Coordinates of C-alpha atoms and ligand atoms in Angstrom, one line a residue:
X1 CA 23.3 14.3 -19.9
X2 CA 23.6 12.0 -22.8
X3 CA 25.7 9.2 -22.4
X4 CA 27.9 6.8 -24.8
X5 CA 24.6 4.2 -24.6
X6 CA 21.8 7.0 -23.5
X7 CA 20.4 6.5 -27.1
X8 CA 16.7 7.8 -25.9
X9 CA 17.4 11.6 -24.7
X10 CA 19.6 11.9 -27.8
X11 CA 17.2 10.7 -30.7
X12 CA 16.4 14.2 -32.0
X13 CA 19.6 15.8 -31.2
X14 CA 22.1 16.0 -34.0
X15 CA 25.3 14.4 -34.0
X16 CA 27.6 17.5 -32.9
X17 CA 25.1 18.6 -30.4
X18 CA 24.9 15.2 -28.7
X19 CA 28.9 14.9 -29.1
X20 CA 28.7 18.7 -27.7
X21 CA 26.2 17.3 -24.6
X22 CA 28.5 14.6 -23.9
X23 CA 31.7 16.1 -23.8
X24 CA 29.7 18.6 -21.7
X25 CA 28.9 15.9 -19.3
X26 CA 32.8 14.2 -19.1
X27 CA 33.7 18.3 -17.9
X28 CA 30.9 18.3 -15.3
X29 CA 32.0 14.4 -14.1
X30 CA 35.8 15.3 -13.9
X31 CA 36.2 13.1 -17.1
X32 CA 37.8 15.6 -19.3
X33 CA 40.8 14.8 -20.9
X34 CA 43.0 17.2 -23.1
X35 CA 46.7 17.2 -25.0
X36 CA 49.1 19.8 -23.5
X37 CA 52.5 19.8 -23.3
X38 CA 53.7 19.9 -19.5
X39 CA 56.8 21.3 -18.4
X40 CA 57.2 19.1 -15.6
X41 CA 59.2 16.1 -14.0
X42 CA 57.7 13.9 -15.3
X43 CA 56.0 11.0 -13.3
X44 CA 52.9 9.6 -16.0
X45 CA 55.3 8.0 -18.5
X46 CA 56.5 4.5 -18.9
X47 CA 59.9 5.2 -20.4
X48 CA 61.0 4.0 -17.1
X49 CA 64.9 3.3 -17.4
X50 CA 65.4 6.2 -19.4
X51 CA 66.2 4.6 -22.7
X52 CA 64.2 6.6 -25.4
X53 CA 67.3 9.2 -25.9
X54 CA 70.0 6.5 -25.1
X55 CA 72.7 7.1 -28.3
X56 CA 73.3 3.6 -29.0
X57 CA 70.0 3.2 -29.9
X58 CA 68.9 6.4 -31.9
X59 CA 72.3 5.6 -33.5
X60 CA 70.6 2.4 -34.5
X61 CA 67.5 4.0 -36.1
X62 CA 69.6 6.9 -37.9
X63 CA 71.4 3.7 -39.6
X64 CA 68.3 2.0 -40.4
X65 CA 66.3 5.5 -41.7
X66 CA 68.8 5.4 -44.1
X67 CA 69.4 1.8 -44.8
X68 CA 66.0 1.1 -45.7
X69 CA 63.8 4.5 -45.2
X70 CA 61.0 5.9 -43.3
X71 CA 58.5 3.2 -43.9
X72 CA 57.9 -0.2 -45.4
X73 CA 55.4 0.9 -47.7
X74 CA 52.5 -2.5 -46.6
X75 CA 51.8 -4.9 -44.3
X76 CA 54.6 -7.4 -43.3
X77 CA 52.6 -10.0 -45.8
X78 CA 52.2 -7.4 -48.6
X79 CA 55.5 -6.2 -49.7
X80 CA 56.3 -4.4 -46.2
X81 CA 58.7 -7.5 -44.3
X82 CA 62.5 -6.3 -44.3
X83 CA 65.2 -7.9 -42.8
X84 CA 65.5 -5.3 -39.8
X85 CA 62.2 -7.8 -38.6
X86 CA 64.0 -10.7 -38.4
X87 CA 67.1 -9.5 -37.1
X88 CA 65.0 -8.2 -34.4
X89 CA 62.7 -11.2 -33.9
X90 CA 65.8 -13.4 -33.6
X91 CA 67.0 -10.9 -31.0
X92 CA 63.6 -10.6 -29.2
X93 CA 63.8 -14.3 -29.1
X94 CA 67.1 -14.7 -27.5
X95 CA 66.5 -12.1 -25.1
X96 CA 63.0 -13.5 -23.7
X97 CA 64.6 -17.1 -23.9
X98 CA 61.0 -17.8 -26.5
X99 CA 60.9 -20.1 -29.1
X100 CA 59.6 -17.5 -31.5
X101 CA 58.8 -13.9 -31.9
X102 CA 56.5 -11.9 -33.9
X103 CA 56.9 -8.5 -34.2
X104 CA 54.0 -6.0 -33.7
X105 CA 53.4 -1.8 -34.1
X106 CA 52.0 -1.5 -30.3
X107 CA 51.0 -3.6 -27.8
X108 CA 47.3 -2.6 -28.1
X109 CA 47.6 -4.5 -31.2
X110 CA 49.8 -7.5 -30.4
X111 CA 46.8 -8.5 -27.6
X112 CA 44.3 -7.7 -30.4
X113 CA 46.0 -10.4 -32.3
X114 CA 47.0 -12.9 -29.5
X115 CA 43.7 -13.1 -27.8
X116 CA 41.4 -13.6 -31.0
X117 CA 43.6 -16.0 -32.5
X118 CA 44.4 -18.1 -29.5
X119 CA 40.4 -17.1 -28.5
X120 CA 39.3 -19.2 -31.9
X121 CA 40.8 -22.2 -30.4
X122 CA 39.0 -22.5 -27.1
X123 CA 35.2 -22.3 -25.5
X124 CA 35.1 -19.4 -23.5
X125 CA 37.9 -16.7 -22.1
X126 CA 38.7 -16.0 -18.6
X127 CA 40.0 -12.9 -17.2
X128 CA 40.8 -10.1 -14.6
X129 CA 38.1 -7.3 -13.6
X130 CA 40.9 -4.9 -13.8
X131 CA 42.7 -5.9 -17.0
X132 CA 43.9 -3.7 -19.6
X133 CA 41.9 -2.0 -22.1
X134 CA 43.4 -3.8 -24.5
X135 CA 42.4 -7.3 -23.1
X136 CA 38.7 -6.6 -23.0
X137 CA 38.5 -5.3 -26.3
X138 CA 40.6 -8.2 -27.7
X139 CA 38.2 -10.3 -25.3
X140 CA 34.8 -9.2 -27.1
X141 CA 36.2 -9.4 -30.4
X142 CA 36.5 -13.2 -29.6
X143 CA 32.7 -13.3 -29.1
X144 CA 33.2 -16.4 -26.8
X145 CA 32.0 -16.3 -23.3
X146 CA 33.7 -14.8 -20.9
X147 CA 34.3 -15.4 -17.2
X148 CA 35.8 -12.6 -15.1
X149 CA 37.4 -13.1 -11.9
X150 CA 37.4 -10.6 -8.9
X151 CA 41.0 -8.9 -9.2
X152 CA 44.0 -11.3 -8.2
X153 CA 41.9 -13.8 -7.2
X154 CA 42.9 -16.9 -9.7
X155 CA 43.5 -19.0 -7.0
X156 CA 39.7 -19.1 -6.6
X157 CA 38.3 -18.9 -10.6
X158 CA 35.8 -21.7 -11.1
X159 CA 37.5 -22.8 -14.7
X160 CA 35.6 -25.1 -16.9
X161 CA 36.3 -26.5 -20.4
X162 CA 38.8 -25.4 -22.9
X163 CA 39.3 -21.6 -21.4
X164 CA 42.1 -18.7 -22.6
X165 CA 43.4 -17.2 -19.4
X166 CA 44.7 -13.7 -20.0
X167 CA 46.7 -12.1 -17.6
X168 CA 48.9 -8.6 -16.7
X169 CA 51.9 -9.9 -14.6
X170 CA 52.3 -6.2 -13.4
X171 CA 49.2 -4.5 -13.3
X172 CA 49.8 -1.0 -14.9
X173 CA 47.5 1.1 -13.1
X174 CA 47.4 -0.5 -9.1
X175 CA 51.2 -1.5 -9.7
X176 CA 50.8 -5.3 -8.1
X177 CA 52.0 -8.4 -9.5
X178 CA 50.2 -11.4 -10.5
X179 CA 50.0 -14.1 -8.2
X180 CA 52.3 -16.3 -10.5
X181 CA 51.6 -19.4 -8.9
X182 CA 48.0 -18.9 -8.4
X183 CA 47.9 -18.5 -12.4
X184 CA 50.3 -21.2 -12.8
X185 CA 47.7 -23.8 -11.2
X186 CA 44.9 -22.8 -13.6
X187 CA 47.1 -24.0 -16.8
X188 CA 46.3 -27.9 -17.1
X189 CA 45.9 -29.5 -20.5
X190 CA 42.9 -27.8 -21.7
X191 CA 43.6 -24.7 -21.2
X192 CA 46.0 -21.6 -22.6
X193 CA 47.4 -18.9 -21.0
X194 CA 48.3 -15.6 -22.1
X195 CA 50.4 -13.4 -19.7
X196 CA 50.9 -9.6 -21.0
X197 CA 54.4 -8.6 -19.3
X198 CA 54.0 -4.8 -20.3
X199 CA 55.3 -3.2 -17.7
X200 CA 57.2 -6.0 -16.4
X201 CA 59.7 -6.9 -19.2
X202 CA 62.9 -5.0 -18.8
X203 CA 62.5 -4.5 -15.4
X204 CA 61.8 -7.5 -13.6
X205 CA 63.6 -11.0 -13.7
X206 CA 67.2 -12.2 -13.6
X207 CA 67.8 -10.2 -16.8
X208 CA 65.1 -8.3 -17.6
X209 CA 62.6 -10.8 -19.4
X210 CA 60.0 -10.4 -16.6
X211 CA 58.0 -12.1 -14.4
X212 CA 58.3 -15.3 -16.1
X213 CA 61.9 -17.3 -17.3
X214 CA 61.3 -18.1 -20.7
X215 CA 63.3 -21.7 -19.9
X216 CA 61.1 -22.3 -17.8
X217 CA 57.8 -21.6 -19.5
X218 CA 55.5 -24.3 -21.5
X219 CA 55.3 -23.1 -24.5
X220 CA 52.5 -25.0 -25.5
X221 CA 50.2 -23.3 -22.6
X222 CA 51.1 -19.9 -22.6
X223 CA 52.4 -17.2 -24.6
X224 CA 53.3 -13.4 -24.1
X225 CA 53.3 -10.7 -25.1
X226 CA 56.1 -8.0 -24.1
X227 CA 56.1 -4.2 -25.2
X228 CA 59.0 -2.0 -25.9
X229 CA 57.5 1.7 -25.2
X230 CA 57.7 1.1 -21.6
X231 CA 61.2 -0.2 -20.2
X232 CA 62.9 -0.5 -23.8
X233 CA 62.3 3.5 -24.6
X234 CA 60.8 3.1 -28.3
X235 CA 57.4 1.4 -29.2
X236 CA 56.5 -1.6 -31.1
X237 CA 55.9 -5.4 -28.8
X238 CA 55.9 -9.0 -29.5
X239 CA 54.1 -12.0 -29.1
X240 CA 56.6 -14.6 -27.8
X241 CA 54.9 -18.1 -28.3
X242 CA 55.7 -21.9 -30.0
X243 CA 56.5 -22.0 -33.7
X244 CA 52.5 -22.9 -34.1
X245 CA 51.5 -20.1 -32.1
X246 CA 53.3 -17.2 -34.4
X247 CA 52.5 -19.5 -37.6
X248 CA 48.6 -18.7 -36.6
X249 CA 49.0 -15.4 -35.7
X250 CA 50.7 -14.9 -39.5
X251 CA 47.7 -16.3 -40.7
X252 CA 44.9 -15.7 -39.0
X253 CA 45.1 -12.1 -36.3
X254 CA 43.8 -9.0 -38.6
X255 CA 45.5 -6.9 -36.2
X256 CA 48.8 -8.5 -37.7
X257 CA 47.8 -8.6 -41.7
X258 CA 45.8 -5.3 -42.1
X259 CA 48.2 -3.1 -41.3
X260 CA 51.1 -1.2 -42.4
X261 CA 54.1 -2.7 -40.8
X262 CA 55.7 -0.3 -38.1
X263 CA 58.7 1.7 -39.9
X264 CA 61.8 -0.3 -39.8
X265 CA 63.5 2.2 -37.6
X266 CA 61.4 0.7 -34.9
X267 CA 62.6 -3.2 -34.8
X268 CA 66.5 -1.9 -35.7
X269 CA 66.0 0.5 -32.2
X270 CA 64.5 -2.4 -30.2
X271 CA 67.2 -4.4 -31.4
X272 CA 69.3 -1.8 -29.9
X273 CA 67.7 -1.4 -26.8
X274 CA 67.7 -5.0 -26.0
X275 CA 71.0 -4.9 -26.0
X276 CA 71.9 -1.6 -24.5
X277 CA 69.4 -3.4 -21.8
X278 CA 71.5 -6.6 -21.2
X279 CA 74.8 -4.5 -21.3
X280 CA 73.7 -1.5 -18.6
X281 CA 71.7 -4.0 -15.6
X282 CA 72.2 -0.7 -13.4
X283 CA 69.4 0.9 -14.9
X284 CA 66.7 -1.6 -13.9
X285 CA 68.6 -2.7 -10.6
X286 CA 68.5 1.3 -9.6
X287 CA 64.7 0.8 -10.5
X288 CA 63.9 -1.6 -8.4
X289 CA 66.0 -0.1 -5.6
X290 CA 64.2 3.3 -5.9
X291 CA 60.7 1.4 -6.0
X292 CA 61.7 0.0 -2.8
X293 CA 63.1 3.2 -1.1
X294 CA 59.9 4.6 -2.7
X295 CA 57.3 2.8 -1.1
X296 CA 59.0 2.6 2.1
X297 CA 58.6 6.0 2.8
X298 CA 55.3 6.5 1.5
X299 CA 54.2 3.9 4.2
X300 CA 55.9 5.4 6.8
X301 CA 54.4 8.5 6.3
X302 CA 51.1 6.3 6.5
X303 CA 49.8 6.6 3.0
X304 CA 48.2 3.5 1.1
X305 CA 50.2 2.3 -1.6
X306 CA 47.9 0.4 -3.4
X307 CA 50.3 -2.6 -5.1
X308 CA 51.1 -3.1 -0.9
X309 CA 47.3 -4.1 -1.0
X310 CA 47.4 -6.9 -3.1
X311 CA 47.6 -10.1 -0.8
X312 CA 50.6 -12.5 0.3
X313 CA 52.6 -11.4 -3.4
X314 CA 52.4 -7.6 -2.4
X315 CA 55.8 -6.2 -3.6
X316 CA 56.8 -2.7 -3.7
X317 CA 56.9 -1.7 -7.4
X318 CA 57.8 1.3 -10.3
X319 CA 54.1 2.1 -10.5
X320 CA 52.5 3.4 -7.2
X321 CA 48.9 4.1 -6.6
X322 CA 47.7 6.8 -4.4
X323 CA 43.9 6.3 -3.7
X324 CA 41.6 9.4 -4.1
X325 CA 37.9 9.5 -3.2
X326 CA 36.6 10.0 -6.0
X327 CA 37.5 11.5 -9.8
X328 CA 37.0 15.0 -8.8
X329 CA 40.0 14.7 -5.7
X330 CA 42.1 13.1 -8.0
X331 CA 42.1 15.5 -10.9
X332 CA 42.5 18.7 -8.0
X333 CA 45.4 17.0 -6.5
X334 CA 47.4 16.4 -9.4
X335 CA 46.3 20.3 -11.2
X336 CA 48.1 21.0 -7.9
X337 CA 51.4 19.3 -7.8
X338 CA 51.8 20.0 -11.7
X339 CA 51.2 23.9 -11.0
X340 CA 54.2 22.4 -8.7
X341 CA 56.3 20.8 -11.3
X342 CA 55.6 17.1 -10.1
X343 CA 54.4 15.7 -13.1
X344 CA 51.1 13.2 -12.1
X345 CA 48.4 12.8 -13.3
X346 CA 44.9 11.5 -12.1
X347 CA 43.6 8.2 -13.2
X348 CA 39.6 8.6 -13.1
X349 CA 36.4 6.5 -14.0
X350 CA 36.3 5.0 -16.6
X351 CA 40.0 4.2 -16.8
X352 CA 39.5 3.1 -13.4
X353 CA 36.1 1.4 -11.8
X354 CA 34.5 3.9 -9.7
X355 CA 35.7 4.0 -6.3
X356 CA 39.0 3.4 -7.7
X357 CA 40.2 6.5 -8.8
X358 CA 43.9 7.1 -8.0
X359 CA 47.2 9.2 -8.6
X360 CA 49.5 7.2 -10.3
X361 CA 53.1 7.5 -10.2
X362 CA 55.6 6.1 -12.0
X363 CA 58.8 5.9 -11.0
X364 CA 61.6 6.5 -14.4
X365 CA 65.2 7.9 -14.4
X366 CA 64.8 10.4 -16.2
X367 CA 64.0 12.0 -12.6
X368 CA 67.0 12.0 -10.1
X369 CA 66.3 10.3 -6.7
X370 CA 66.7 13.4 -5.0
X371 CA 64.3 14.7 -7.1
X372 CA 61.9 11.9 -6.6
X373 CA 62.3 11.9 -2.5
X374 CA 61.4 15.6 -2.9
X375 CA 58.1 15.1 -5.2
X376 CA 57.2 12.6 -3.1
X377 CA 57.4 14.5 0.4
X378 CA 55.3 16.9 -1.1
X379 CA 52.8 14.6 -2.7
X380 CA 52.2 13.3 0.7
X381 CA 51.5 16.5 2.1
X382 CA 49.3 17.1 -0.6
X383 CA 47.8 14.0 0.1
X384 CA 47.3 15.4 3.4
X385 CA 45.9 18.7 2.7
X386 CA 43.3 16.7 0.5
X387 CA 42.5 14.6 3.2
X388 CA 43.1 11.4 1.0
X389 CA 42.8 7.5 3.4
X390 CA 45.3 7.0 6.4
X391 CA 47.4 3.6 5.3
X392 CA 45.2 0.7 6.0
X393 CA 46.3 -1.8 8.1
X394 CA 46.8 -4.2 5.1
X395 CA 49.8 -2.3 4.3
X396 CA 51.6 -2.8 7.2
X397 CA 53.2 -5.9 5.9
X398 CA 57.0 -6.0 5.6
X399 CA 59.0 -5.0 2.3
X400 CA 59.8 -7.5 0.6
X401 CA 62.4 -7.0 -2.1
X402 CA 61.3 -8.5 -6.1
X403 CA 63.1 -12.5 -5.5
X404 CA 61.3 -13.0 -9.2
Ligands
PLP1 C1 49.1 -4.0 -19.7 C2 49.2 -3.3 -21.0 N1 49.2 -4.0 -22.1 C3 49.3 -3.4 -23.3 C4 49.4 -2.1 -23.4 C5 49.5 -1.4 -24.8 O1 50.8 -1.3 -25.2 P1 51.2 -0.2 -26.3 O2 51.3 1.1 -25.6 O3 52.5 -0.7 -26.8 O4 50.1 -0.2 -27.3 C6 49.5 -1.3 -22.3 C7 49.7 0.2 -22.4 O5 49.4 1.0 -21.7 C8 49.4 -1.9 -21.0 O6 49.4 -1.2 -19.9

């Protein structure tokens, strides 16, 4: 079957019967993806603490809709820059403890713009095998060479010259935490690092700003970039850097100055949600707690929970991994529990390398704890009846609770 670089078989096929052939292929491979609407609880989003319906901040956007209307008509550079960005740059600031913050509509497209500008500066870029989509696209577009390290192993990365070091402090699909340190002692005067706290900001940290204290970052070695459709309920992130850092993304990212700026509803509710955030530290406390109570059981009941996995750092996190053999396993277990109402959903080649397919499982509040003790007792039945690995003995290290 033709693939997305099987150019030969497809030379005298036309284009909608070798898009047919293909999509025909991702069915027979387990690959297929579709849009439905699942009437589930629902364990595949990131809106972990609940926030996207909180009223302070849909109260915020209602304001803002009518203060200064749906949208801002250009990019932030062509007539589209309102004061609802600042305002919420100054707060995004504050919050992170960051010199400066620049304001972007995803954070697909604040790494687009962090990685090639910061890319331009230096000789090659170093990364993760398992980083985000988002960081190897933004990694090619820098056409500089590029050095990938086996996953969490920057204790070990031969670095050479003037390198950008890019980074997920909480990997979003195996759930573990970057070796902090290990990254740390890669950052001498050459080089730059830039840490995406995605699923870490909000959560993680004395007050939400994630794995790292801004006060006590170096600004002039790293920067990073935080999201706020995960934790913060709306959409939208930021590049937190030095003065110099946001002044070249302003001028030089095209992921930043061809585009429409996001609608202003979108920095006035992240506004809002940074401070409903600092004002309600139950939310991610009760996170963390149920991440803990969460993993514990899964490894008693002896099944490998893949951010256990990760070396001396392994903490028990919102974002849990169950290991299938193979895509096939993994799309059959979770048809299953959704025909169940546990809303997973299989995480298959090529999101994933192969052999690393997995049910992933995010932990959120819009699901009771009850209810998520109950999903996951049957997911490890499930688990069972699909004969997926026994915990190995790599896991059988003890909980540790998140000191970061
Ligand atoms: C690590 C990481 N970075 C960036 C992104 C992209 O963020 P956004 O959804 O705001 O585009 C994601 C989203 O899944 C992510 O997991």
């Amino acid at each position: 079957l033709p693939s997305a670089s099987g150019a030969d078989t497809t030379a005298l096929m036309s284009v909608k019967d070798t898009a047919e052939a293909r999509l025909a292929g991702y069915r027979a491979e387990g690959r297929w993806r579709d849009l439905k609407i699942r009437e589930t609880l629902s364990f595949s989003h990131n809106d972990y603490l609940n926030l996207s319906r909180h009223p302070k901040i849909l109260d915020a956007g209602q304001k803002a809709l009518k203060r200064f209307g749906a949208g801002c008509g250009g990019s932030r550079l062509l007539g589209g820059h309102h004061e609802v960005f600042e305002i919420a740059e100054e707060n995004i600031q504050d919050f992170f403890q960051a010199p400066s913050a620049l304001f972007f509509s995803s954070g697909y497209l604040a790494n687009l713009a962090a990685i090639t500008a910061l890319g331009s500066l230096v000789d090659g870029v170093v990364s993760d095998e398992r980083t985000h989509a988002s960081h190897i696209d933004a990694i090619s577009l820098t056409k500089k060479p590029k050095t990938i390290i086996a996953h969490q192993r920057w204790q070990d990365a031969q670095i050479h010259g003037r390198q950008l070091l890019v980074a997920e402090s909480l990997f979003s699909m195996d759930g573990c935490v970057l070796d902090k340190s290990a990254f740390l002692s890669q950052l001498h005067s050459d080089n730059f690092g830039l840490v995406d706290e995605a699923h870490a900001a909000g959560i993680f940290g004395s007050s939400g700003q994630g794995l790292f204290q801004g006060d006590e970052i170096n600004w002039n070695q790293m920067a990073v970039v935080v999201t706020f459709g995960k934790a913060f309920g709306v959409s939208g992130a930021a590049v937190l850097g030095a003065e110099w850092v946001r002044d070249l993304l302003i001028n030089q990212a095209r992921s930043f100055i061809f585009t429409t700026a996001p609608s202003p509803v979108v920095p006035a509710m992240v506004s809002a949600a940074l401070e409903v955030l600092s004002a309600e530290p139950w939310r991610r406390e009760s996170l963390v707690e149920r991440s803990e109570i969460a993993c514990a059981f899964l490894k008693s009941e002896g099944v490998s929970v893949h951010s256990l996995d990760c070396g001396s750092h392994a903490l028990p996190t919102h974002i849990i991994s169950l290991m299938t053999p193979g895509n096939q396993c993994a799309v059959e277990l979770a048809a299953q529990a959704q025909r169940e109402g546990i809303g997973v959903r299989a995480i298959r080649f090529p999101t994933v390398a192969k052999g690393l397919e997995r049910i992933r499982i995010s932990l959120n509040l819009q699901v009771t704890l009850a209810e998520t003790q109950r999903s996951l007792e049957r997911l490890v039945s499930l688990c069972r009846e699909y004969s997926l690995p026994e915990s190995i003995q790599e896991s059988e290290k003890p909980l540790s609770p998140p000191g970061f």
